[in-house]
Coordinates of C-alpha atoms and ligand atoms in Angstrom, one line a residue:
X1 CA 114.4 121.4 19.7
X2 CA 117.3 123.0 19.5
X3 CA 120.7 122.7 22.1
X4 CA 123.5 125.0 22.7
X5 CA 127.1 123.5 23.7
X6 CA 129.4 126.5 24.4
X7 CA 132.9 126.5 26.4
X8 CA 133.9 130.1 27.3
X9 CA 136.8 131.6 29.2
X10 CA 136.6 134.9 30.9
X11 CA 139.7 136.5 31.5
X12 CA 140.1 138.5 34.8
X13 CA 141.9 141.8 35.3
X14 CA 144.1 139.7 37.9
X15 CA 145.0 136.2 39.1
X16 CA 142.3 134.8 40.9
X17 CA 143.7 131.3 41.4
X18 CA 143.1 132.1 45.3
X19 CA 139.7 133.1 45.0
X20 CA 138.5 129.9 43.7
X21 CA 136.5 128.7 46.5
X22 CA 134.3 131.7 46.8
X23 CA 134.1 131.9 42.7
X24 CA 132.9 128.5 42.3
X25 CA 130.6 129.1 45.4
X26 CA 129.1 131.4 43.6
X27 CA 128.9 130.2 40.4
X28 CA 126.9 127.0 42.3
X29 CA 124.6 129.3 44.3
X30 CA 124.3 132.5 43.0
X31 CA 123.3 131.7 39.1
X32 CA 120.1 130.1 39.6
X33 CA 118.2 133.2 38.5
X34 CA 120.0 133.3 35.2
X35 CA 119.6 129.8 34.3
X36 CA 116.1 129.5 34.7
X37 CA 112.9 130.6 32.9
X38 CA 109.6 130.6 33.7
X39 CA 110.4 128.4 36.6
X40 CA 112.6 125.6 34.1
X41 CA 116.0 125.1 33.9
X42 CA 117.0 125.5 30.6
X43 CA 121.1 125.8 30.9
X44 CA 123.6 123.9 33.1
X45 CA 126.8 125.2 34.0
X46 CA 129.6 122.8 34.6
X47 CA 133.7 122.1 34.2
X48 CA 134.5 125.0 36.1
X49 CA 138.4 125.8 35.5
X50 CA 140.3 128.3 36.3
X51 CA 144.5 128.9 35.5
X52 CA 145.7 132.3 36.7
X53 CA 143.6 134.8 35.8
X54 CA 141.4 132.9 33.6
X55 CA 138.0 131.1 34.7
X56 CA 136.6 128.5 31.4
X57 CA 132.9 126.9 32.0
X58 CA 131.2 124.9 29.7
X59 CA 127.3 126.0 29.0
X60 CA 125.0 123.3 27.8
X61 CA 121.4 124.3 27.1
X62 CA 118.6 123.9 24.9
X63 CA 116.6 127.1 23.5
X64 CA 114.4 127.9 26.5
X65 CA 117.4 129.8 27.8
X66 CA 120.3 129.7 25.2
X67 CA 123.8 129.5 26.3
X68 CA 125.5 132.1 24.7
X69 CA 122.7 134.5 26.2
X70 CA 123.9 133.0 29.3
X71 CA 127.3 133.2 28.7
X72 CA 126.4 137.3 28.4
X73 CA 124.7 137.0 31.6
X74 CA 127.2 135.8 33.5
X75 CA 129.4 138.2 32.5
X76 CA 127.5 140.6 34.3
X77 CA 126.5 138.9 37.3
X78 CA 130.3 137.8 37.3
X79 CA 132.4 140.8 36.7
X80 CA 129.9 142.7 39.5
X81 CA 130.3 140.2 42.5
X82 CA 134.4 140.1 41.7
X83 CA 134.3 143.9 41.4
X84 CA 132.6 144.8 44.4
X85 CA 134.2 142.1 46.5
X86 CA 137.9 141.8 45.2
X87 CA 138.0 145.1 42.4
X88 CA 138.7 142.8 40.1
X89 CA 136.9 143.0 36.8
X90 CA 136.6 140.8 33.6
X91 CA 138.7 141.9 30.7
X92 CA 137.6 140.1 28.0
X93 CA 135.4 136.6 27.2
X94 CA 136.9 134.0 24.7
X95 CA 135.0 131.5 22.6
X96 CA 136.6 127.8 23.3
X97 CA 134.1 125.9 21.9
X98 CA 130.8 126.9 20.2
X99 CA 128.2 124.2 18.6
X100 CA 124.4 124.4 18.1
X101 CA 122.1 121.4 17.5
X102 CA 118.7 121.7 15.4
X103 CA 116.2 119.3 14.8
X104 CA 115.4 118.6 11.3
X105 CA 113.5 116.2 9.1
X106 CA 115.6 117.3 6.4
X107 CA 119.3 118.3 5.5
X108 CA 119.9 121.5 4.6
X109 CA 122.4 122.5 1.9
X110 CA 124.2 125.8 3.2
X111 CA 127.7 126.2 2.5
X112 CA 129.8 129.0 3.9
X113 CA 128.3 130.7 6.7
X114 CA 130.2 133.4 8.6
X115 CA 131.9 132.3 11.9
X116 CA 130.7 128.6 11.1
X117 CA 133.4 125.7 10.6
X118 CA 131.7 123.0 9.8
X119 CA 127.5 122.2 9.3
X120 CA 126.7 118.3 9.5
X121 CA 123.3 116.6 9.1
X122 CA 122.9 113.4 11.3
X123 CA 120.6 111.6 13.4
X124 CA 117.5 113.9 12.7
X125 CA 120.3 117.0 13.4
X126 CA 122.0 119.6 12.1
X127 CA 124.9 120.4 13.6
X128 CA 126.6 123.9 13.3
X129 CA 129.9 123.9 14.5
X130 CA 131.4 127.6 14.8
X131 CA 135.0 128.2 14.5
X132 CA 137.0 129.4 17.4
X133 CA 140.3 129.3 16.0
X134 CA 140.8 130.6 12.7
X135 CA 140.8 134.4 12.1
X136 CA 137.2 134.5 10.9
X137 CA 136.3 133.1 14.4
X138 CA 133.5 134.0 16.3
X139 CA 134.0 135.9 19.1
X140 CA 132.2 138.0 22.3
X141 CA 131.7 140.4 20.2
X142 CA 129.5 138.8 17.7
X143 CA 128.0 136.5 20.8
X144 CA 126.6 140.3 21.9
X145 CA 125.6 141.1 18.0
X146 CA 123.3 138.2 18.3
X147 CA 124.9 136.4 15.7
X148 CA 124.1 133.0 16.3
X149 CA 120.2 133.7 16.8
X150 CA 120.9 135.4 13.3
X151 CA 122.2 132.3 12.2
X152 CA 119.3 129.8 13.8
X153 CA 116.6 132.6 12.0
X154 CA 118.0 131.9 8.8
X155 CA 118.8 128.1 9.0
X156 CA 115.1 127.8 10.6
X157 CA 113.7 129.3 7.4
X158 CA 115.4 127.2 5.0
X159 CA 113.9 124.6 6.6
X160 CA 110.3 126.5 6.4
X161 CA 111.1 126.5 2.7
X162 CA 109.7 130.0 2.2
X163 CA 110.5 131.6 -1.1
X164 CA 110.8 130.9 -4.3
X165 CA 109.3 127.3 -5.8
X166 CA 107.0 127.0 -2.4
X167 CA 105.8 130.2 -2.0
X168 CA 102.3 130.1 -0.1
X169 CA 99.3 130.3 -2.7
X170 CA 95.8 130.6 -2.1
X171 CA 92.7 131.7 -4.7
X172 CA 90.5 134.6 -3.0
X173 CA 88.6 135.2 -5.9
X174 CA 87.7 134.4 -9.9
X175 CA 85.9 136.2 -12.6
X176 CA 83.3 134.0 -14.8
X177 CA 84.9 131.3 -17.3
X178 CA 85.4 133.1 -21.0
X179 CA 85.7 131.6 -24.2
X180 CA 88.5 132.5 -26.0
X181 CA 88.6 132.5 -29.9
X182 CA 92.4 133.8 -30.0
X183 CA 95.0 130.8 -28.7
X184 CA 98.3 132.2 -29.9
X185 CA 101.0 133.3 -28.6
X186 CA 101.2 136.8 -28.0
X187 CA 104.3 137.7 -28.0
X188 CA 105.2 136.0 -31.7
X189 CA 102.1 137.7 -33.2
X190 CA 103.3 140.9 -32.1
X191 CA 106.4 140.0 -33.1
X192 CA 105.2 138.9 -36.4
X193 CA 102.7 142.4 -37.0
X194 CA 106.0 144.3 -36.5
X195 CA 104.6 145.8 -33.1
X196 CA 107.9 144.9 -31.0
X197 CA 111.1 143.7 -31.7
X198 CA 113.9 142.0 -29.6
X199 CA 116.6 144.3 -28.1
X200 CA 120.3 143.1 -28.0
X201 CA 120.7 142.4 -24.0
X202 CA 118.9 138.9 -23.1
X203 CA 115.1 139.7 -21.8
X204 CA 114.5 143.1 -23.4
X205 CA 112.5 144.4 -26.3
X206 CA 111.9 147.4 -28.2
X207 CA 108.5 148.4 -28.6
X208 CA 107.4 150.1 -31.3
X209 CA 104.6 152.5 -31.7
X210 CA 101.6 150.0 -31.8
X211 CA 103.2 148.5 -28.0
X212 CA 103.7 151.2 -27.1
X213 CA 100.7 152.9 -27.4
X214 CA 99.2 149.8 -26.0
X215 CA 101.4 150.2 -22.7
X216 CA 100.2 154.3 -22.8
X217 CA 96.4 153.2 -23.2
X218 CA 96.8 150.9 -19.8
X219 CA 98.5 153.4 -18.2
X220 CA 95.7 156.2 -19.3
X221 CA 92.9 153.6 -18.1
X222 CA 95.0 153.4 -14.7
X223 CA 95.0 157.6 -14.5
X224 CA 91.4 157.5 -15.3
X225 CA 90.1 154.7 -13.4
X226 CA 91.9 154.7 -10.9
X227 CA 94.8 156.7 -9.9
X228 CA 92.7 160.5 -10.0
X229 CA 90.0 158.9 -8.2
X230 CA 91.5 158.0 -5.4
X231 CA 93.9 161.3 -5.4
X232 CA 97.1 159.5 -6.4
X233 CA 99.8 161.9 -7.0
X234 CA 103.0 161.6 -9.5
X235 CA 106.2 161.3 -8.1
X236 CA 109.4 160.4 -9.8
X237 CA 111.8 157.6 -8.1
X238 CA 115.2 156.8 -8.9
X239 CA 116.3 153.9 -11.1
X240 CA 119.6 153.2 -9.5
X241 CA 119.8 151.6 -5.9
X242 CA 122.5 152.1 -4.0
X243 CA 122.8 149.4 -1.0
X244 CA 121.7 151.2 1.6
X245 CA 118.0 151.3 0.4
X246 CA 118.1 147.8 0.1
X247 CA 119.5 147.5 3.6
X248 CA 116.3 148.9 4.6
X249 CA 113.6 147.9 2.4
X250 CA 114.8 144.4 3.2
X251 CA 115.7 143.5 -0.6
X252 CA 119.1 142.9 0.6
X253 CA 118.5 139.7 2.4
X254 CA 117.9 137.6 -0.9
X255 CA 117.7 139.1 -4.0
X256 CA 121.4 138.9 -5.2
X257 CA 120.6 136.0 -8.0
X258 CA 118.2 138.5 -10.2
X259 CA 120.3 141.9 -9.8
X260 CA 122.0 143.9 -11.8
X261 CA 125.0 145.4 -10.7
X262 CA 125.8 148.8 -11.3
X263 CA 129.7 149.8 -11.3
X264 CA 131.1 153.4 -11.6
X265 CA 134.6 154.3 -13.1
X266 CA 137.3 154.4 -10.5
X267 CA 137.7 157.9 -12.0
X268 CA 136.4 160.0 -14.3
X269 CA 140.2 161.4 -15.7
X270 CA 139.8 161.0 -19.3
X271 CA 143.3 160.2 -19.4
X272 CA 142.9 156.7 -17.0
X273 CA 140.3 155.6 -20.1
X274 CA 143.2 156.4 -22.3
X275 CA 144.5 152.9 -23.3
X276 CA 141.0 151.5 -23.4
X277 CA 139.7 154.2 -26.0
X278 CA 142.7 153.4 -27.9
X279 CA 142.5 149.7 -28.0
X280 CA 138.9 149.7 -29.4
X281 CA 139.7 152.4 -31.7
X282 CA 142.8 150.1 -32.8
X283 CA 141.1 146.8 -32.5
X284 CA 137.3 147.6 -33.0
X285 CA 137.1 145.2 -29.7
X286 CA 136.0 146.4 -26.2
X287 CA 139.1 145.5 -23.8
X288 CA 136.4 144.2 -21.2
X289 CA 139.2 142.8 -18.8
X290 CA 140.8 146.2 -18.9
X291 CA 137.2 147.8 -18.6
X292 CA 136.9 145.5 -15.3
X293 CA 140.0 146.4 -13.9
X294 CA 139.1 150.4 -14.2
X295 CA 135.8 150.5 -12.6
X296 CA 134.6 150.2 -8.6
X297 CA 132.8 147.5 -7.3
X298 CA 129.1 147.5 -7.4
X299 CA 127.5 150.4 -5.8
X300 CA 124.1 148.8 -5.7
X301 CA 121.7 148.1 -8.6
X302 CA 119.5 149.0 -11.2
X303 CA 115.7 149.5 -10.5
X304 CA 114.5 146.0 -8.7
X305 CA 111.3 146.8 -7.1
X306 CA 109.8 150.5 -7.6
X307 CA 108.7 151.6 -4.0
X308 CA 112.3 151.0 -2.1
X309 CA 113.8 154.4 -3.8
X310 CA 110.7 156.4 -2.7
X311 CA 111.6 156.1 0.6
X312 CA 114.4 158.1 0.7
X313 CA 111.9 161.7 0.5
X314 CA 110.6 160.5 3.7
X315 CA 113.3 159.0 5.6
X316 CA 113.4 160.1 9.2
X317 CA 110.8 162.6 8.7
X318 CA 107.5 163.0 10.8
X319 CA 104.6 163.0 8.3
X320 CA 101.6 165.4 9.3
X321 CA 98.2 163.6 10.1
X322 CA 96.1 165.7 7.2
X323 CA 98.7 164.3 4.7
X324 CA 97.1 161.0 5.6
X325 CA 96.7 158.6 3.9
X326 CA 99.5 159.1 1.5
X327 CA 99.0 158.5 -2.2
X328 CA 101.8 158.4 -5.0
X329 CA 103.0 156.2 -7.6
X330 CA 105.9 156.3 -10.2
X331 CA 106.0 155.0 -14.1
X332 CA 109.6 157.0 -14.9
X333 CA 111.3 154.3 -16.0
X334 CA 112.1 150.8 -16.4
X335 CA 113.0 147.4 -13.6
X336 CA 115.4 145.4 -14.2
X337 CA 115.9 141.7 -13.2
X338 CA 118.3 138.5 -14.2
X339 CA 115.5 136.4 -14.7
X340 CA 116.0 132.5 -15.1
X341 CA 117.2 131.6 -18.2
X342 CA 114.9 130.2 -21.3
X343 CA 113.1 133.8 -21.0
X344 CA 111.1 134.1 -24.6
X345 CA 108.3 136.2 -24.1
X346 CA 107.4 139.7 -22.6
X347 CA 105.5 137.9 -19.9
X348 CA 109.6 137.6 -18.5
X349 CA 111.9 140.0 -19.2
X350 CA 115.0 141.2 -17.6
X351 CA 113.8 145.0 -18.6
X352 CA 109.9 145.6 -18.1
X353 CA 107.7 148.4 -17.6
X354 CA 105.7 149.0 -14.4
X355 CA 103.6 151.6 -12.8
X356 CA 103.9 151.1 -9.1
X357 CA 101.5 152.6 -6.4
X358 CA 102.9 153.6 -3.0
X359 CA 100.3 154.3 0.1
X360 CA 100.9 155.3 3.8
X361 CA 98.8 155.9 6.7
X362 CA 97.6 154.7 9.9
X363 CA 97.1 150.8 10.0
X364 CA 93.1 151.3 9.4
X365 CA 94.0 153.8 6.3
X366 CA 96.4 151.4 4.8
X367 CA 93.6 148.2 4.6
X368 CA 91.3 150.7 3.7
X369 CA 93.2 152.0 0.7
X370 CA 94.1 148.6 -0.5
X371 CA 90.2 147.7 -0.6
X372 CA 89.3 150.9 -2.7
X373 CA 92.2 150.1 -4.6
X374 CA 91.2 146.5 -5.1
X375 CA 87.4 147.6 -6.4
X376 CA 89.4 150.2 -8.8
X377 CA 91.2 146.8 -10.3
X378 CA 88.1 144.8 -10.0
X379 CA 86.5 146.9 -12.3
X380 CA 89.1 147.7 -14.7
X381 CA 89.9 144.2 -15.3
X382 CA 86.2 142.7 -15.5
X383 CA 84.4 146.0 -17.5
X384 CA 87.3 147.5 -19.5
X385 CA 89.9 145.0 -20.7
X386 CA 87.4 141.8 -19.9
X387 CA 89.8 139.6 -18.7
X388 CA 89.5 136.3 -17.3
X389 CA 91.3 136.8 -14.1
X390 CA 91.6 135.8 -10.7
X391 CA 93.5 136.8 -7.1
X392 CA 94.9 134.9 -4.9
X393 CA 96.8 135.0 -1.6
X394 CA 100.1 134.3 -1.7
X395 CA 103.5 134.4 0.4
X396 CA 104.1 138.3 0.7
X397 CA 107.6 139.1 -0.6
X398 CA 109.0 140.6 2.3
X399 CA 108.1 137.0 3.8
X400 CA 109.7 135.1 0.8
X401 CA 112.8 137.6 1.2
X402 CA 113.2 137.3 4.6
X403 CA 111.6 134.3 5.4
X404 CA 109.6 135.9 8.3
X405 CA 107.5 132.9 10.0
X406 CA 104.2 134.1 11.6
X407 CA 102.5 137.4 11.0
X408 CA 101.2 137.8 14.4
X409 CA 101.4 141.7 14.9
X410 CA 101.1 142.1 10.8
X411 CA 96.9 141.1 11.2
X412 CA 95.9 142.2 7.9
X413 CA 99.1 142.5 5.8
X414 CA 100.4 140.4 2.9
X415 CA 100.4 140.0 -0.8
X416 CA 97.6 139.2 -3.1
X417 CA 98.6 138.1 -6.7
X418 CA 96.9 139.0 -9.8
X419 CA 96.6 136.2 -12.7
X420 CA 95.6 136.0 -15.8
X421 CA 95.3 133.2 -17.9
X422 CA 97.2 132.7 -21.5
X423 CA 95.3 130.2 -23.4
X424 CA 97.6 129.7 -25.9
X425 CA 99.7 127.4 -23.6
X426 CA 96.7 127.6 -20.9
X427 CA 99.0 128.6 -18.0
X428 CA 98.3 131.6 -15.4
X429 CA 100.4 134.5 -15.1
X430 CA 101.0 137.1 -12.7
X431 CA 100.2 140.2 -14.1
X432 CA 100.6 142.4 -11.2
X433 CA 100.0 142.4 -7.5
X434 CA 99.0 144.2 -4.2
X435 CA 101.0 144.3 -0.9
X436 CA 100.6 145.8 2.2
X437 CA 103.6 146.0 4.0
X438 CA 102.5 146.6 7.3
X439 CA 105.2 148.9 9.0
X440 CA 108.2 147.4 7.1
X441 CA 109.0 150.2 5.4
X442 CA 108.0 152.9 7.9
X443 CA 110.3 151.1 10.1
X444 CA 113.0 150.1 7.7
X445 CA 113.2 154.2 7.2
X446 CA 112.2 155.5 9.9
X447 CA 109.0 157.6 9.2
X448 CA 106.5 158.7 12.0
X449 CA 103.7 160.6 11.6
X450 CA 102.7 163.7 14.2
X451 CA 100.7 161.7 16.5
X452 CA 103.6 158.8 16.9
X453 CA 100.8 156.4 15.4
X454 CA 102.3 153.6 13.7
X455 CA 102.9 153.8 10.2
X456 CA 101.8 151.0 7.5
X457 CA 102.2 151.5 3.9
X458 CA 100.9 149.6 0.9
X459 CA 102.2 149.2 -2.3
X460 CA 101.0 147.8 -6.0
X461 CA 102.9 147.3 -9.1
X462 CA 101.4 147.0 -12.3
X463 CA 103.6 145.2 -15.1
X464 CA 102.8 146.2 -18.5
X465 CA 104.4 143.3 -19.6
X466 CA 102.2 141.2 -18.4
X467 CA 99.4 142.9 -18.7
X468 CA 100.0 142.8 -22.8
X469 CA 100.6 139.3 -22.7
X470 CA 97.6 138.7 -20.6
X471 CA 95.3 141.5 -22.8
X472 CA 96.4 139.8 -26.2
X473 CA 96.6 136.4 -25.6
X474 CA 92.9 136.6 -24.3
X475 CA 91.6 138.9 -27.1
X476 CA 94.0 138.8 -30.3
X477 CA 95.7 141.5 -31.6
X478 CA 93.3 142.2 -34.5
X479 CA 91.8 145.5 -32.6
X480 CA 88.1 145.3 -34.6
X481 CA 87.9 142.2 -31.7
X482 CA 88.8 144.4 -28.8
X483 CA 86.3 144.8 -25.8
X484 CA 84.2 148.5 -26.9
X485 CA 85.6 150.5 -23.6
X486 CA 89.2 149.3 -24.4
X487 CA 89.0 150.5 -27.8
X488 CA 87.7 154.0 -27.0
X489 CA 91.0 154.3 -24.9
X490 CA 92.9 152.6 -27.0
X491 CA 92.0 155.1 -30.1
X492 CA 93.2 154.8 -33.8
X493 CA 96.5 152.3 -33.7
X494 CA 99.4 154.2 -34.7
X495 CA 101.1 153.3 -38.0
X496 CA 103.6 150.8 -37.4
X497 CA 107.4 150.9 -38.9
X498 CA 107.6 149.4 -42.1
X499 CA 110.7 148.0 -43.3
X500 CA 111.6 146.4 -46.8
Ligands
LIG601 P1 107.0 136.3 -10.9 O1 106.4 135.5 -9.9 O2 106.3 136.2 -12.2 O3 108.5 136.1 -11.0 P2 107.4 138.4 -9.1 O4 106.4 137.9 -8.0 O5 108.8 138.2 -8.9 O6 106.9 137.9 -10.5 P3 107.0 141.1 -8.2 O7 108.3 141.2 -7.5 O8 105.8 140.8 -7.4 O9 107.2 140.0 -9.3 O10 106.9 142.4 -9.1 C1 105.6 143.1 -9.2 C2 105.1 143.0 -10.7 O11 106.2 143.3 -11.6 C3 104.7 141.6 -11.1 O12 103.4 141.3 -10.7 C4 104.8 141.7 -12.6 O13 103.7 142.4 -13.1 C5 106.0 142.6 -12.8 N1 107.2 141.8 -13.1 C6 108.0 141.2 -12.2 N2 109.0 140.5 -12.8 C7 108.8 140.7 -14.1 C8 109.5 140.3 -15.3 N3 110.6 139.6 -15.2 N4 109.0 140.7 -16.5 C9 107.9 141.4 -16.6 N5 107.2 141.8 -15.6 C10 107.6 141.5 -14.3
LIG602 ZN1 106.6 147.9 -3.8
LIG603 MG1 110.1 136.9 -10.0
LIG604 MG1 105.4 136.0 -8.1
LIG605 MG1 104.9 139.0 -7.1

């Protein structure tokens, strides 16, 4: 349960100390219609007050009908019977007192919430007091912005736990148990053949030609197998993500901890850059603190998730029905992420490689791609790299971003998680996954199609990363011991850099 305690004043245009009778009589018999639903009570109004041209009640409710929604109501149903009667109108509503009770097993830590003063935990409560005083108070204005239901959504899904460590798992599927001779560590062998070496930033490598040409031969067998087949065309999506397209692809709700930031120069006047040119040319030392002082805040980010920045080519725009269903992916360039720390292997990186598909069409086209798509994978996986693999169902990110609760008018969207064992430490990873997004995106964008059908849209990103780590840690990197199909692909390995 949850209960509202709210004391608010509206402020008339003029006294209406004389009017009292006739205000309170109406306030007793004329507000039943606002404080009931479905036939329940579910606010009281009491502690009427009024000093001059001010009237303060105190709202006490639980969330059948909440009391700032009443609060709003009245409003209305106040400022019209004053208006018509007496031409006096209500000037302006002020927030006295403001708190909001919620059942919980569990305290929650939250610290620094906007408008919020203090949150306790007691009794089987949490207890959200807003402030009304300070200037970061809450006011009408953010009472009509739906700010405290904004508030309950987000405290409600910290208490659903969704994201991160207890993200919703689920196996759907799993190929045939293997026996693997190979049980080392992929990323160290390569290392040690001289295939890729460690780049300077934390989580990055350089791959040289032998990766490399392993990334290429996945990304052929994805051309081949699956992406001309099912008419997938190339498109190229940006790598830097200004806010806005995280505003609407939803990213902006959580993802803060695994970003980077990207800041421009406050200008571009080769003069400004003066003294910082000359101090490392002096010193041989960057001057970051001057460096930080000279450039804008962040702008947005480097490339997170693929599909956000194709969005933009089809923002507000009416796609035709023969265009349907949609098919395009991207591979021009790399994601970034601050992953946790500890990060050793390419199986986590903060800069990886991924091919990400991106589908659109009516609901029924949407699952229907994701299915051929699925049998494209299915085959790829069991026939042509022989992995042992499995899916399974899991939280679908916009869920663990957002924390969305049900999926009630999402029948048939989610994620589904690709794995692959390493049996050199005998742990799964995630090599890749499948979404469909329902009509997040469409609607995060605003895209329609011609015959104002509701829009869904899939999407599937392929880490070549992971895929590496899963390929080589299940079949070595000795390429005589490669599955036959993989190797016609895969070709002659290219000679390698030698060093002395
Ligand atoms: P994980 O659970 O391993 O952190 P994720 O669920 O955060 O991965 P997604 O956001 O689903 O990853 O990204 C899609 C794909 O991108 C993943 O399936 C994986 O192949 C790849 N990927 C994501 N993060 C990394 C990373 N840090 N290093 C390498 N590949 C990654
Ligand atoms: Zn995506
Ligand atoms: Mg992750
Ligand atoms: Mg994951
Ligand atoms: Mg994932």
């Amino acid at each position: 349960m949850i209960y509202f305690k709210l004391i608010g004043s509206f402020v008339f245009t003029k006294d209406i100390t004389d009017l009292k009778e006739v205000i309170y009589k109406f306030l007793n018999e004329n507000t039943k219609k606002i404080l009931t639903k479905n036939g329940e009570i579910g606010c009281s109004i009491n502690d009427f007050k009024i000093e001059k041209n001010i009237l303060t009640i105190k709202f006490e409710s639980n969330q059948l009908i909440r009391a700032h929604e009443v609060l709003i109501r009245l409003k209305k149903e106040l400022s019209n019977f004053t208006g018509k009667k007496f031409k006096i109108g209500i000037r302006d509503v002020l927030i006295k007192y403001f708190d909001i009770k919620m059942e919980s097993k569990k305290s929650l830590n939250i610290k620094n919430l906007p408008y919020v003063k203090n949150i306790e935990y007691g009794d089987k409560c949490i207890v959200i007091l807003f402030d009304t005083e300070s200037e970061n108070k809450i006011t009408y204005s953010e009472i009509e912005k739906r700010i405290p239901d904004r508030i309950i959504t987000l405290l409600k899904n910290k208490m659903n736990d969704y994201g991160g460590k207890n993200e919703h798992w689920e196996l759907l599927w799993e190929s045939e148990d293997k026996k693997f001779k190979f049980k080392e560590d992929p990323t160290k062998v390569m290392e040690k053949e001289g295939w890729i070496k460690r780049g300077y930033n934390r989580g990055q490598w350089i791959y040289g030609p032998q990766a490399t040409h392993l990334f290429r031969t996945f990304e052929k067998i994805t051309l081949k197998e699956l992406l001309e087949p099912l008419g997938f065309s190339e498109m190229i999506f940006p790598k830097l993500v200004p806010w806005e397209v995280w505003m609407r692809s939803g990213h902006a709700q959580g993802v803060y901890p695994e970003i980077y930031y990207v800041c421009p120069p406050k200008t571009r006047d080769p003069e400004y850059w003066e003294d910082v040119k000359n101090i490392y040319n002096i010193t041989k030392e960057i001057p970051i603190d001057l460096i930080e002082n000279k450039i804008d805040s962040p702008i947005g980010g480097m490339c997170y998730a693929q599909c956000p920045s194709f969005w933009g080519f089809l923002q507000g725009e009416t796609v035709s029905i023969d265009q349907l269903p949609l098919k395009v992916y991207d591979h021009s360039g790399t994601s970034h992420r601050y992953e946790s720390g500890g990060i050793h292997g390419i199986e986590r990186v903060d800069e990886f490689h991924r091919l990400e598909l991106v589908w659109l069409g009516t609901r029924k086209e949407t699952l229907e791609m994701a299915e051929e798509i699925k049998e494209k994978y299915k085959n790829i996986f069991e026939n042509i790299l022989e992995l042992k693999w499995r899916t399974a169902w899991v939280t679908p990110w916009f869920m663990a971003q957002e924390g969305k609760k049900g999926l009630s008018d999402m029948e048939g969207a989610g994620t589904v998680d690709y794995e692959a064992i390493t049996p050199y430490n005998n742990k799964w990873i995630e090599f890749q996954n499948l979404s469909v997004n329902a009509d997040k995106y469409t609607k995060g964008f605003n895209v329609k199609s011609q015959n104002n059908k509701k829009l869904w849209s899939g999407c599937s990103g392929i880490g070549l990363e992971r895929w590496t780590a899963a390929f080589i840690s299940q079949h070595g990197i000795n390429i005589e011991n490669w599955p036959d199909k993989f190797k016609k692909y895969f070709g002659k390995l290219p000679l390698g850099i030698k060093t002395l």
